[in-house]
XYZ file of C-alpha atoms in Angstrom:
637
model
C -0.397 -0.280 -0.467
C 1.282 3.256 -0.509
C 0.229 7.349 0.595
C -2.006 7.902 -1.859
C -3.439 4.272 -1.043
C -4.320 5.200 2.511
C -5.665 8.309 1.339
C -7.566 6.458 -0.362
C -8.622 4.555 2.838
C -8.153 7.947 4.776
C -11.067 8.792 3.071
C -14.038 5.797 3.845
C -13.807 5.748 6.875
C -13.980 9.833 7.148
C -17.182 9.513 5.215
C -18.405 6.775 7.793
C -17.707 8.837 10.429
C -19.711 12.111 8.497
C -22.263 9.882 8.037
C -22.881 9.102 11.933
C -22.246 13.518 12.845
C -25.953 13.876 10.688
C -27.251 10.383 12.489
C -26.228 11.788 16.237
C -27.525 16.052 15.092
C -30.395 14.494 14.111
C -30.787 13.081 17.150
C -29.198 16.167 18.991
C -26.794 13.759 20.512
C -24.270 16.317 21.796
C -22.042 14.617 22.889
C -21.700 12.411 19.835
C -21.208 15.622 17.691
C -18.585 16.900 19.475
C -16.386 14.685 19.198
C -17.704 13.164 15.669
C -17.296 16.176 14.326
C -13.176 16.288 16.530
C -12.606 12.827 14.503
C -13.242 14.059 10.824
C -11.747 17.014 11.816
C -8.581 15.086 13.796
C -8.537 13.016 9.855
C -8.878 15.485 7.278
C -5.515 17.178 9.082
C -3.774 13.628 9.003
C -0.029 14.202 8.004
C 2.187 12.053 8.118
C 5.802 13.750 10.251
C 9.069 13.544 8.988
C 12.310 14.677 11.294
C 15.289 15.170 9.499
C 18.234 16.113 12.968
C 21.214 15.779 12.665
C 25.177 17.890 12.984
C 26.093 20.715 11.034
C 28.590 20.288 7.969
C 26.540 16.579 7.755
C 24.253 17.776 4.264
C 21.304 18.408 5.595
C 19.754 20.788 3.435
C 21.288 19.034 0.651
C 18.876 15.887 1.667
C 16.444 17.908 1.997
C 16.702 19.347 -0.871
C 17.632 16.245 -3.057
C 14.626 14.517 -0.761
C 12.105 17.232 -2.616
C 13.857 16.913 -5.715
C 13.647 21.473 -5.986
C 16.275 23.235 -4.168
C 13.860 24.557 -1.117
C 16.004 24.932 1.748
C 19.523 27.028 1.790
C 22.517 25.464 2.738
C 24.010 27.238 5.460
C 26.811 25.781 8.310
C 26.833 28.982 10.872
C 25.129 26.723 14.381
C 23.489 30.221 14.965
C 21.979 31.247 12.436
C 19.620 28.102 11.567
C 15.527 27.990 12.275
C 13.423 24.900 12.290
C 11.449 24.565 8.899
C 8.308 22.973 8.182
C 8.320 21.908 3.860
C 4.980 20.833 3.309
C 2.101 20.960 0.279
C 0.979 23.893 -1.645
C -0.381 24.230 -4.692
C 2.321 27.233 -5.623
C 5.172 28.520 -3.964
C 4.854 30.320 -0.113
C 7.111 31.130 2.749
C 6.392 31.885 6.571
C 7.798 32.991 9.216
C 6.246 32.069 11.811
C 6.849 34.290 15.987
C 6.273 32.969 19.334
C 4.647 36.347 19.689
C 3.910 37.298 16.861
C 1.322 37.357 13.724
C 3.101 35.219 10.977
C 4.634 36.937 8.141
C 4.375 36.161 4.376
C 8.468 36.484 2.866
C 9.316 36.192 -1.149
C 12.333 33.935 -1.734
C 14.828 35.768 -1.644
C 14.186 37.512 1.730
C 14.029 33.907 3.557
C 17.138 33.308 2.245
C 18.803 36.262 3.783
C 16.524 35.842 6.443
C 18.312 32.122 7.097
C 21.330 33.239 6.007
C 22.461 36.505 6.983
C 26.615 36.637 6.676
C 29.190 35.903 8.968
C 30.230 39.379 11.011
C 33.955 40.760 10.904
C 34.446 41.276 14.650
C 37.001 43.975 13.915
C 34.178 45.902 12.702
C 32.155 47.361 14.861
C 29.115 48.357 12.550
C 29.633 44.313 10.555
C 29.273 43.256 14.899
C 25.839 45.460 15.619
C 24.089 43.873 11.793
C 25.184 40.384 13.195
C 23.630 41.304 17.407
C 20.273 42.366 15.246
C 20.480 39.752 12.344
C 20.490 36.875 15.711
C 17.932 38.938 18.015
C 15.741 38.866 14.920
C 16.065 34.914 14.042
C 15.418 34.612 18.141
C 11.979 35.471 18.037
C 10.793 32.969 15.014
C 9.477 29.715 16.341
C 9.594 28.338 12.928
C 9.450 28.830 9.289
C 6.844 27.153 7.194
C 7.711 26.528 3.441
C 4.757 25.426 0.721
C 5.366 23.362 -1.888
C 4.081 21.941 -5.358
C 5.910 18.747 -4.263
C 5.156 15.192 -4.924
C 7.219 13.594 -2.360
C 4.570 15.826 -0.031
C 1.481 15.668 -1.516
C -0.293 12.504 0.161
C -0.273 14.099 3.725
C 3.516 14.050 4.739
C 5.681 16.946 6.514
C 8.771 17.753 6.057
C 11.058 19.424 9.532
C 14.044 20.494 9.302
C 16.206 21.259 12.627
C 18.638 23.067 13.529
C 22.203 20.815 14.010
C 21.895 18.569 17.051
C 25.450 19.988 18.661
C 23.992 23.585 18.838
C 22.913 23.364 22.795
C 21.363 26.621 22.160
C 18.072 26.759 24.326
C 15.553 27.502 22.183
C 16.888 24.314 20.035
C 15.497 22.608 23.302
C 11.213 22.658 20.902
C 13.740 20.368 18.631
C 13.509 16.864 21.431
C 11.070 17.797 23.489
C 8.587 18.934 20.735
C 8.927 17.894 17.473
C 11.287 14.499 18.216
C 7.824 13.449 20.269
C 5.258 13.961 17.959
C 6.962 12.969 14.398
C 6.114 9.488 12.779
C 9.591 8.797 11.544
C 13.674 10.320 12.464
C 16.485 10.641 10.702
C 19.226 10.189 11.399
C 21.849 11.864 9.443
C 25.421 10.823 8.637
C 28.746 12.017 7.479
C 30.182 9.558 4.767
C 33.443 11.076 5.971
C 32.817 11.058 9.547
C 30.779 8.518 10.328
C 29.092 8.622 13.293
C 30.334 10.720 15.792
C 30.985 10.112 19.631
C 28.825 13.404 19.879
C 26.568 12.121 17.362
C 26.172 8.478 19.545
C 25.275 10.365 22.459
C 22.935 13.003 20.415
C 21.339 9.070 19.779
C 20.912 7.126 23.536
C 20.338 10.953 25.107
C 17.896 12.371 22.975
C 16.015 9.673 20.905
C 16.268 6.131 22.451
C 15.974 8.230 25.564
C 12.217 9.346 24.801
C 11.920 5.629 23.540
C 11.753 6.226 19.688
C 12.786 3.756 17.394
C 11.556 4.692 14.403
C 14.666 6.277 12.762
C 16.120 5.363 9.145
C 20.216 5.984 10.007
C 21.172 7.985 6.269
C 25.229 8.213 5.268
C 25.530 10.870 3.400
C 28.436 12.021 0.720
C 28.558 9.359 -0.817
C 29.811 10.710 -3.585
C 33.177 11.747 -1.837
C 33.847 7.285 -1.222
C 35.808 5.542 -3.449
C 33.920 3.064 -4.531
C 31.511 0.289 -3.273
C 34.541 -1.617 -0.833
C 34.664 2.034 0.968
C 30.748 2.425 0.524
C 30.584 -1.121 2.256
C 32.822 -0.565 4.551
C 31.465 2.885 5.827
C 27.932 1.308 6.184
C 29.778 -1.607 7.948
C 31.256 0.202 10.876
C 28.163 2.303 11.303
C 25.611 -0.481 11.574
C 28.437 -2.275 13.878
C 28.658 0.581 16.366
C 25.510 1.003 16.220
C 24.513 -1.861 17.828
C 26.403 -1.595 20.759
C 23.801 1.915 20.742
C 19.924 0.370 20.477
C 18.760 -1.612 21.742
C 17.791 -5.744 20.700
C 14.435 -5.128 19.832
C 15.579 -2.217 17.306
C 16.153 -3.908 13.525
C 17.940 -1.968 11.745
C 16.967 -4.159 7.921
C 15.936 -0.983 5.270
C 16.402 1.247 8.105
C 20.903 2.438 6.856
C 21.049 4.078 3.000
C 23.877 5.516 1.795
C 23.325 8.243 -0.241
C 24.713 10.701 -2.538
C 21.747 14.402 -1.994
C 24.239 16.457 -4.560
C 24.338 13.745 -7.097
C 20.162 13.118 -6.498
C 19.397 16.912 -6.712
C 21.407 18.243 -10.049
C 19.509 15.244 -11.370
C 16.258 16.630 -10.386
C 17.336 20.201 -11.393
C 17.877 18.862 -14.784
C 15.714 16.468 -15.140
C 12.794 19.798 -14.736
C 14.924 21.535 -17.259
C 16.986 23.756 -14.589
C 20.435 25.011 -16.034
C 22.938 23.297 -13.980
C 26.467 24.344 -14.587
C 29.788 23.153 -15.842
C 30.675 21.521 -12.226
C 27.046 20.285 -11.659
C 25.968 18.863 -14.735
C 29.313 16.405 -14.262
C 27.813 15.415 -10.459
C 25.020 14.416 -12.755
C 24.845 10.394 -12.398
C 23.889 7.973 -15.306
C 21.492 6.738 -13.605
C 19.585 8.061 -10.399
C 19.012 4.551 -8.789
C 23.210 5.482 -8.500
C 22.566 7.791 -5.304
C 20.762 5.418 -3.268
C 17.299 7.272 -2.875
C 14.629 5.753 -4.699
C 16.035 2.187 -1.826
C 15.918 4.686 0.872
C 12.426 6.376 -0.319
C 10.707 3.177 -1.027
C 11.810 2.343 2.169
C 10.220 4.997 3.908
C 7.076 4.741 2.440
C 6.493 1.215 3.471
C 7.044 2.005 7.015
C 4.551 5.117 7.157
C 2.015 2.660 5.394
C 2.651 -0.717 6.079
C 3.907 0.083 10.195
C 2.490 3.689 10.921
C -0.663 3.975 8.634
C -2.667 0.565 9.614
C -1.871 1.336 12.722
C -2.906 5.226 12.376
C -6.569 2.768 10.370
C -7.254 0.357 13.153
C -7.250 3.285 15.598
C -9.921 5.577 13.453
C -12.228 2.432 13.416
C -11.499 1.669 17.033
C -12.372 5.363 17.444
C -16.210 5.214 15.251
C -17.136 2.003 16.573
C -16.471 4.061 20.079
C -18.876 6.952 19.387
C -21.128 4.090 17.097
C -21.054 2.014 20.525
C -21.821 5.182 23.152
C -24.579 6.263 20.923
C -25.931 2.400 20.509
C -26.252 1.952 24.435
C -28.091 5.920 24.416
C -30.510 4.485 21.419
C -31.267 0.875 23.206
C -32.317 3.029 26.458
C -33.627 4.922 24.668
C -35.507 2.776 22.047
C -36.881 1.226 25.731
C -38.482 4.266 27.154
C -40.429 5.276 23.830
C -42.584 2.173 24.682
C -43.602 4.439 27.686
C -46.930 6.701 27.844
C -45.483 9.859 28.681
C -47.194 10.380 32.648
C -44.588 7.001 33.060
C -41.944 8.561 31.354
C -42.552 11.948 32.759
C -42.648 10.558 36.259
C -39.161 8.722 35.601
C -37.946 11.107 34.536
C -38.030 13.059 36.963
C -37.012 10.113 39.525
C -33.545 10.633 36.974
C -33.446 13.797 37.115
C -32.039 13.572 40.883
C -29.971 10.416 39.066
C -27.784 13.179 36.891
C -27.644 16.152 39.539
C -26.076 13.833 41.372
C -24.011 12.679 38.931
C -22.648 15.744 38.511
C -22.046 17.005 41.848
C -19.500 12.831 42.553
C -18.095 14.937 38.846
C -17.415 18.285 40.273
C -16.276 16.154 43.622
C -14.045 13.847 41.449
C -12.490 17.187 39.606
C -11.832 19.237 43.030
C -10.288 16.399 44.313
C -7.803 16.243 40.734
C -7.105 20.027 41.212
C -6.132 19.576 44.439
C -3.637 16.599 44.342
C -2.317 17.966 40.983
C -2.175 21.218 42.465
C 0.026 19.996 45.627
C 2.613 18.761 43.686
C 3.603 22.208 42.570
C 5.246 22.892 45.869
C 7.156 19.438 45.275
C 8.183 21.373 41.665
C 9.719 24.196 43.728
C 12.398 23.042 45.178
C 12.921 21.211 42.247
C 13.996 24.138 40.303
C 15.749 25.548 43.173
C 18.164 23.278 43.035
C 18.033 22.911 39.241
C 18.816 27.045 39.540
C 21.590 26.110 41.617
C 23.134 23.488 38.946
C 23.043 25.514 36.675
C 24.167 28.639 37.855
C 27.738 26.508 39.189
C 28.081 25.088 35.758
C 28.403 28.017 34.230
C 30.219 29.599 36.399
C 32.467 26.886 36.056
C 32.496 26.700 32.757
C 34.210 29.858 32.535
C 37.688 27.993 33.707
C 37.620 27.420 29.739
C 37.679 30.840 28.150
C 40.918 31.737 26.370
C 41.821 35.042 26.339
C 41.918 34.132 21.478
C 38.388 33.223 21.665
C 35.578 35.534 20.257
C 32.758 36.549 21.649
C 30.716 34.444 20.592
C 32.936 31.360 21.417
C 33.409 33.309 24.972
C 29.329 32.954 24.424
C 28.260 29.809 23.502
C 31.098 27.974 25.990
C 28.673 29.759 29.430
C 25.867 28.639 27.716
C 26.293 24.999 26.426
C 27.121 24.570 29.823
C 24.120 26.210 31.114
C 22.131 24.329 28.830
C 23.343 21.055 29.980
C 21.765 21.517 33.240
C 18.547 22.474 32.277
C 18.253 19.402 30.255
C 19.257 17.369 32.674
C 16.815 19.361 35.286
C 13.831 19.131 31.583
C 14.692 15.380 31.214
C 13.383 14.298 35.400
C 11.172 16.856 35.665
C 8.892 15.444 32.650
C 9.231 11.957 33.224
C 7.954 13.129 37.051
C 5.247 15.390 36.006
C 3.995 11.957 33.491
C 4.173 10.292 37.185
C 2.519 12.265 38.863
C -0.369 13.203 35.846
C -0.361 9.412 34.580
C -1.582 8.659 38.307
C -4.658 11.331 39.493
C -5.610 10.720 35.819
C -6.438 6.948 35.976
C -7.845 7.573 40.191
C -10.922 10.166 37.974
C -10.764 7.542 34.796
C -11.836 4.363 37.816
C -14.131 6.980 39.590
C -16.155 8.467 36.398
C -16.373 5.050 35.420
C -18.412 3.946 38.298
C -20.396 6.716 38.131
C -21.692 5.931 34.813
C -22.340 2.277 36.294
C -24.525 3.966 39.024
C -26.572 5.806 36.056
C -27.169 2.404 33.651
C -28.437 1.092 37.113
C -30.955 3.717 38.453
C -31.804 3.378 34.034
C -32.780 -0.196 34.346
C -34.628 0.329 37.802
C -36.280 3.235 36.652
C -37.523 2.009 33.462
C -37.306 -1.812 33.105
C -34.720 -1.661 30.944
C -32.797 -4.854 30.129
C -30.387 -6.585 31.569
C -28.033 -7.243 27.563
C -28.133 -3.186 25.870
C -24.677 -1.805 23.988
C -21.660 -1.660 26.731
C -20.942 1.961 26.366
C -17.723 2.855 25.230
C -14.397 5.116 27.446
C -15.125 8.431 28.295
C -13.283 10.293 25.445
C -11.521 13.673 25.911
C -11.057 16.317 24.095
C -8.452 14.819 21.047
C -10.329 11.550 19.980
C -6.516 10.665 18.893
C -5.262 10.900 22.058
C -5.973 9.006 26.559
C -5.808 10.947 29.717
C -2.892 10.867 30.322
C -1.502 11.653 26.338
C -3.660 14.944 26.475
C -1.407 15.781 29.595
C 1.667 15.096 29.102
C 1.980 16.360 26.110
C 0.402 20.180 27.616
C 3.874 18.872 29.863
C 5.406 19.124 27.176
C 3.638 22.622 26.127
C 5.132 23.609 29.393
C 8.317 23.014 29.285
C 8.872 24.623 26.145
C 7.540 27.604 27.271
C 9.416 28.087 30.494
C 12.063 27.807 28.990
C 11.663 30.655 26.412
C 11.437 32.587 28.757
C 14.032 32.150 30.872
C 16.363 32.293 27.593
C 15.595 35.667 26.966
C 16.354 37.152 30.354
C 19.945 34.787 30.233
C 20.302 36.738 27.237
C 19.873 39.942 27.833
C 22.531 40.490 31.032
C 25.397 38.116 28.839
C 25.088 38.858 25.004
C 27.362 42.233 27.107
C 29.903 40.043 25.455
C 28.831 40.284 21.611
C 27.848 43.850 22.003
C 31.314 44.986 23.395
C 32.946 43.618 20.758
C 30.646 46.379 18.551
C 30.765 49.234 20.683
C 35.065 48.653 22.124
C 33.886 48.625 25.537
C 31.634 47.212 28.316
C 32.736 43.831 30.160
C 35.525 42.236 27.309
C 37.136 45.281 27.222
C 37.760 45.256 30.564
C 38.349 42.480 30.630
C 41.576 42.152 28.256
C 42.479 45.399 29.533
C 42.407 44.052 32.719
C 44.884 40.634 31.067
C 47.642 43.204 29.506
C 47.971 44.264 32.421
C 48.799 41.059 33.942
C 45.581 41.054 36.099
C 45.045 36.675 34.440
C 43.394 35.738 37.862
C 41.017 39.004 37.881
C 39.687 37.526 34.582
C 37.772 34.985 35.087
C 36.570 36.200 38.368
C 35.046 39.029 36.385
C 33.838 37.447 34.360
C 32.586 34.595 37.032
C 30.200 37.851 38.197
C 27.977 38.753 34.826
C 27.948 34.800 34.808
C 26.121 35.930 37.716
C 23.988 38.577 37.083
C 22.628 35.914 34.290
C 22.089 32.712 35.901
C 22.212 34.315 39.869
C 18.296 33.890 39.976
C 17.801 30.944 37.093
C 15.892 28.447 40.328
C 13.115 31.712 40.966
C 12.980 32.305 37.208
C 12.286 29.132 36.773
C 10.518 28.438 39.561
C 7.531 31.761 39.252
C 7.291 30.280 35.374
C 6.575 26.755 36.291
C 3.981 27.673 38.981
C 2.377 29.578 35.995
C 2.139 27.911 33.133
C 1.600 24.216 35.322
C -1.443 25.430 36.763
C -2.749 26.937 33.982
C -2.498 22.886 32.788
C -4.271 21.379 35.780
C -6.766 23.948 35.523
C -6.994 23.767 31.641
C -6.854 19.439 32.131
C -9.741 19.573 35.389
C -12.215 21.834 32.328
C -11.650 19.041 29.687
C -12.888 16.070 32.686
C -15.884 18.746 33.462
C -16.852 19.692 30.073
C -17.144 15.962 29.162
C -19.466 14.623 32.328
C -21.306 17.746 32.187
C -22.273 17.104 28.073
C -22.316 13.329 28.888
C -25.421 14.489 31.094
C -26.816 16.936 29.443
C -26.768 14.323 26.151
C -28.856 11.947 28.665
C -31.204 14.485 29.761
C -32.022 16.146 26.367
C -32.598 12.738 24.777
C -35.785 11.833 28.153
C -37.085 15.346 27.329
C -37.247 15.055 22.932
C -38.925 11.852 23.698
C -40.913 13.340 26.414
C -41.786 15.601 24.233
C -42.661 13.692 21.221
C -45.408 12.071 23.857
C -47.166 14.742 24.679
C -46.904 16.470 21.704
C -48.929 13.501 19.931
C -49.269 9.988 21.953
C -50.199 8.033 19.923
C -47.444 8.685 17.030
C -45.202 6.171 19.213
C -44.334 3.877 17.702
C -43.620 6.346 14.306
C -40.522 6.841 16.746
C -39.906 4.128 17.706
C -39.251 2.296 14.343
C -37.773 6.015 13.666
C -35.098 5.051 16.844
C -34.884 1.848 15.522
C -33.651 2.752 11.931
C -31.728 4.872 13.363
C -30.001 1.746 15.223
C -29.236 -0.016 12.667
C -27.657 2.512 10.660
C -25.260 2.683 12.868
C -25.026 -1.859 13.247
C -25.079 -1.017 9.549
C -21.547 1.512 9.706
C -19.536 -1.012 12.330
C -19.958 -3.601 9.929
C -18.767 -1.998 7.349
C -15.450 -0.441 9.282
C -15.436 -3.885 10.947
C -15.213 -5.636 7.312
C -12.186 -3.026 5.824
C -10.183 -3.288 8.409
C -10.298 -7.209 8.425
C-alpha cells in the first residue's frame, strides 16, 4: 500500500464518520456530534511528520532538497543562524515565518534566504558585529518557518521538518527534543560518510532519541559521492552498523534502516530533469542512473514504513474511535427505544427520578475534578524545590565553564561555552521534571478515570431500575476527552511538554539580555570584554575570570526563582485546563442523556399516538449504526 492508497482508505472512514455525525445531529446527541466532529477534523488534517536531524556540516539541507526534488532550503554552515523549517504541500510556492509572540509574516524566497542565512560578522568591524547581533535577535523571535511547495513527495500528507544541528545546544533549540521529536512519525538521522557516527552523534542518539523512547529511526549516510567505490562504501556501512548495534536496544531492527546516499547528485539529477540550467561542474555530478544515488531505495523503504507500519496503525485507531462513538450512541439509543414504549405519564414520572440521578452524578463529577485539581496542585510545591535545585546547578555549571575560556576566543565563542554548560544542566532538569510530571499526571488521571467509570455504572443501574431496561444493552465505550486520538494521560503529557518549552523560552530571553553584553562589547569597543582584555594585558589574569563569573552570576543567579515562577504559572494553567476538560466531558454526557429524555417526553406529549413511528425511526437509526459498524469492521478484515 502506497501513500495514495492510505489516503483512499482514510477517506472511506471519513465518509462513515460523516454519516455518524449526521445521525448524531438528527438525534440531537451533542456529545456524539462533538466527538465525531473532532475525529473528522483530525482525520482531514492527518499528516505524517518526517523529522530530519543531524549535526552541522552533514549536508542536511542538500539532503532535504534532494528528497523533495527542488532546491528549497538554503545551505548554511553557521550553527547560530539555523531555524526549524517545515515543508508542506501546496499548489503554489509560499514562505511564511511564524513567531513565538507575533503574527506570522509572508516572505519572498529572497527574503527567506536572507533571513535564514545572514552573513558572518567581522568582529573587528563594530558595524558588522552590531548588524550580526540584530540578525540573531530577529532569529530568536522565530518559532519556525513554513514552506509550502507543490512537491510530489509531500502531496499525500507528508510534512518534512528540517531542524538545526544537534550539536547546537542553544536553549531555544530545546523544542527539537521536546516538541518535534515527540510528534515525529519517523526520524531521519543524517550522518556523513567522511566522518561516520561521531561521539557527539552517538550521545545525541542515546540521550535525545532513544532516551525519549523514539525507535522509528532511519540512518542516512550522506556524501556517498566522496567515497572511492563499492568497497569503501560497504566499509562505511559496516562500521556504522557495528557501532549502532552497540548503542541500540536489541529489539530495534536495522533492516532497511541504513542507507548510503549522494545528495548532490540526486539534487542535480532532479534539477536537470525539470529543465533547470546547471553549471558545468554540476552537470559532471549528475549520475547516469538515479538509482546510483541511493535515494530510490531509501524512499521506497520510508514509504513502506509510513503506510504499512504507521498508516495501518492509524487506520485501525481511527476505526476504533469511530466504533467507540457508535457504541456510545447505540447504548443511549437502546435506552431511548425502550423508554419510548412507555406512556408520557410514565416517562414524566421516571424522568424526575433520573433528574435526581443526573444531579447526583454532576455533584460527584465536581468532587472528582476538585480532588484531581487539589492533588495536582499540591505537587507544585515539590517542583518549587526542584526548580531551586536546578537553578543552583545551572549557575554552578555556567560559572565552572568560565575556567575553560581563553584570551583568543571570540565573544560569540565565549558566550557559547557558557551557554552550553548551562543548557546541559537545564536539559538534565527538563528530562527529570517531564518524567516526574508524567508520573503525577498518570496517577491522578487514572484515579479520575476509575471514579468516572463508577458514575456511569450508577446511571446505567438507575436507568435499568426506573425504566425496566433489559440486562443486556450495548455496552458504552470508554469516556472520550477532547482529542479522539489521545488518552487522558497523553493529553496531559503533551501539555507538560508545551509547558516546559514555554518556560525555557521565557528564561532564555532573560539570560540573553545579560550575556548579550559579550557580543555588544565587541561592537562598541567598551564594556565587559574590553575591560577583561585590558586586565589580562596588565597581568591581572585571576581577576579576568572573576569578572566573567560576576557577569555569569548576573545572568544565572536568579535562575531558580525564574524557573519556579514560570513553572508555577504554566503548571497551574495546565492543571486547570485538564480539569476543565474532564468536567466539560461529564457535563456534556449528562446533558445528552437529559436531552434524550426531554425529546422523547415532548414527542409523547405532542402526539403520543405516534410513539410507534418514533420507535421505528430510532430502530432505523440503530440499524444504520450497526451497518456502519459492520462496514468498518469488514474494511479492517
